[in-house]
Amino acid sequence: MDTRKDPGINALKAIAAILITNSHMGPLYDPYTSLATGAAIGNSLFFFVSGFTLAASCSRSFGDWYKRRLSRILPPIFAWAVISALVWGGDSYDFRKMTAL
């Protein structure tokens, strides 16, 4: 099942995005801040749609699906780690100060 072309799933994604965005607009509704609601419903809907699309994309075995995910996620992580180490250097952080919080 190709969920990218399913208009129902896309509509649920849009509704979730609108509800979550609306919940951050409290200052715009100054005297009526109770209108800035819907975050819990939007987050629940977002996680439901994410889980549904992940389950629908896992049509093969779990091992093949997991290998594809890792092959898409790990190269950018390693590239960012190398670039950030070259730009900011590995010894420029004082981890003792960070753990003393």
mmCIF file of C-alpha atoms in Angstrom:
data_model
loop_
_atom_site.group_PDB
_atom_site.id
_atom_site.type_symbol
_atom_site.label_atom_id
_atom_site.label_comp_id
_atom_site.label_asym_id
_atom_site.label_seq_id
_atom_site.Cartn_x
_atom_site.Cartn_y
_atom_site.Cartn_z
ATOM 1 C CA MET A 1 0.000 0.000 0.000
ATOM 2 C CA ASP A 2 1.449 3.341 -1.052
ATOM 3 C CA THR A 3 0.478 5.758 1.714
ATOM 4 C CA ARG A 4 2.138 8.752 0.065
ATOM 5 C CA LYS A 5 -0.702 8.955 -2.454
ATOM 6 C CA ASP A 6 -3.537 8.291 -0.031
ATOM 7 C CA PRO A 7 -5.544 11.529 0.296
ATOM 8 C CA GLY A 8 -7.030 10.421 3.621
ATOM 9 C CA ILE A 9 -3.605 10.039 5.223
ATOM 10 C CA ASN A 10 -2.514 13.385 3.786
ATOM 11 C CA ALA A 11 -5.650 15.022 5.204
ATOM 12 C CA LEU A 12 -4.926 13.547 8.648
ATOM 13 C CA LYS A 13 -1.357 14.886 8.433
ATOM 14 C CA ALA A 14 -2.678 18.351 7.551
ATOM 15 C CA ILE A 15 -5.201 18.313 10.417
ATOM 16 C CA ALA A 16 -2.488 17.249 12.873
ATOM 17 C CA ALA A 17 -0.164 20.015 11.647
ATOM 18 C CA ILE A 18 -2.904 22.635 11.954
ATOM 19 C CA LEU A 19 -3.854 21.547 15.485
ATOM 20 C CA ILE A 20 -0.249 21.498 16.683
ATOM 21 C CA THR A 21 0.523 24.870 15.077
ATOM 22 C CA ASN A 22 -2.653 26.386 16.508
ATOM 23 C CA SER A 23 -1.653 25.320 20.009
ATOM 24 C CA HIS A 24 1.443 27.528 19.738
ATOM 25 C CA MET A 25 -0.541 30.612 18.737
ATOM 26 C CA GLY A 26 -1.727 31.628 22.212
ATOM 27 C CA PRO A 27 -0.303 35.179 22.040
ATOM 28 C CA LEU A 28 -2.253 35.838 18.836
ATOM 29 C CA TYR A 29 -5.537 35.063 20.592
ATOM 30 C CA ASP A 30 -4.697 37.527 23.385
ATOM 31 C CA PRO A 31 -8.022 37.867 25.202
ATOM 32 C CA TYR A 32 -9.182 34.418 24.046
ATOM 33 C CA THR A 33 -6.153 32.211 24.696
ATOM 34 C CA SER A 34 -8.420 29.208 25.211
ATOM 35 C CA LEU A 35 -8.744 29.062 21.402
ATOM 36 C CA ALA A 36 -5.108 27.922 21.208
ATOM 37 C CA THR A 37 -5.905 24.305 21.963
ATOM 38 C CA GLY A 38 -5.685 20.982 20.202
ATOM 39 C CA ALA A 39 -2.089 20.050 20.914
ATOM 40 C CA ALA A 40 -2.912 16.739 22.571
ATOM 41 C CA ILE A 41 -5.234 15.699 19.763
ATOM 42 C CA GLY A 42 -2.760 16.879 17.116
ATOM 43 C CA ASN A 43 0.141 15.022 18.723
ATOM 44 C CA SER A 44 -1.915 11.853 19.095
ATOM 45 C CA LEU A 45 -3.032 12.079 15.494
ATOM 46 C CA PHE A 46 0.525 12.717 14.328
ATOM 47 C CA PHE A 47 1.864 9.651 16.160
ATOM 48 C CA PHE A 48 -1.007 7.523 14.867
ATOM 49 C CA VAL A 49 -0.372 8.542 11.248
ATOM 50 C CA SER A 50 3.398 8.069 11.678
ATOM 51 C CA GLY A 51 2.921 4.586 13.069
ATOM 52 C CA PHE A 52 0.459 3.717 10.320
ATOM 53 C CA THR A 53 2.774 4.856 7.532
ATOM 54 C CA LEU A 54 5.747 3.056 9.104
ATOM 55 C CA ALA A 55 3.743 -0.146 9.406
ATOM 56 C CA ALA A 56 2.482 0.189 5.841
ATOM 57 C CA SER A 57 6.018 0.696 4.522
ATOM 58 C CA CYS A 58 7.193 -2.485 6.273
ATOM 59 C CA SER A 59 5.768 -4.866 3.685
ATOM 60 C CA ARG A 60 8.901 -7.034 3.561
ATOM 61 C CA SER A 61 10.679 -8.662 6.448
ATOM 62 C CA PHE A 62 11.602 -6.519 9.421
ATOM 63 C CA GLY A 63 15.332 -7.101 8.801
ATOM 64 C CA ASP A 64 15.156 -5.712 5.259
ATOM 65 C CA TRP A 65 13.105 -2.743 6.420
ATOM 66 C CA TYR A 66 15.551 -2.013 9.251
ATOM 67 C CA LYS A 67 18.576 -2.244 6.908
ATOM 68 C CA ARG A 68 16.968 0.239 4.517
ATOM 69 C CA ARG A 69 16.235 2.660 7.367
ATOM 70 C CA LEU A 70 19.767 2.444 8.719
ATOM 71 C CA SER A 71 21.282 2.896 5.257
ATOM 72 C CA ARG A 72 19.258 6.107 4.885
ATOM 73 C CA ILE A 73 19.827 7.499 8.386
ATOM 74 C CA LEU A 74 23.420 6.625 9.288
ATOM 75 C CA PRO A 75 25.372 8.251 6.385
ATOM 76 C CA PRO A 76 24.098 11.790 7.130
ATOM 77 C CA ILE A 77 24.771 11.277 10.858
ATOM 78 C CA PHE A 78 28.364 10.215 10.216
ATOM 79 C CA ALA A 79 28.858 13.026 7.680
ATOM 80 C CA TRP A 80 27.581 15.605 10.191
ATOM 81 C CA ALA A 81 29.821 14.168 12.920
ATOM 82 C CA VAL A 82 32.914 14.468 10.688
ATOM 83 C CA ILE A 83 32.021 17.978 9.469
ATOM 84 C CA SER A 84 31.257 19.243 12.965
ATOM 85 C CA ALA A 85 34.492 17.739 14.315
ATOM 86 C CA LEU A 86 36.454 19.493 11.558
ATOM 87 C CA VAL A 87 34.688 22.825 11.981
ATOM 88 C CA TRP A 88 34.414 23.055 15.774
ATOM 89 C CA GLY A 89 37.186 20.685 16.803
ATOM 90 C CA GLY A 90 36.901 17.813 19.206
ATOM 91 C CA ASP A 91 38.733 19.418 22.133
ATOM 92 C CA SER A 92 36.897 22.733 22.286
ATOM 93 C CA TYR A 93 34.239 21.506 24.723
ATOM 94 C CA ASP A 94 34.749 21.379 28.455
ATOM 95 C CA PHE A 95 32.583 18.448 29.476
ATOM 96 C CA ARG A 96 33.344 19.009 33.164
ATOM 97 C CA LYS A 97 31.364 22.264 33.051
ATOM 98 C CA MET A 98 28.466 20.537 31.309
ATOM 99 C CA THR A 99 28.196 17.805 33.939
ATOM 100 C CA ALA A 100 28.421 20.257 36.840
ATOM 101 C CA LEU A 101 24.912 21.546 36.229
#
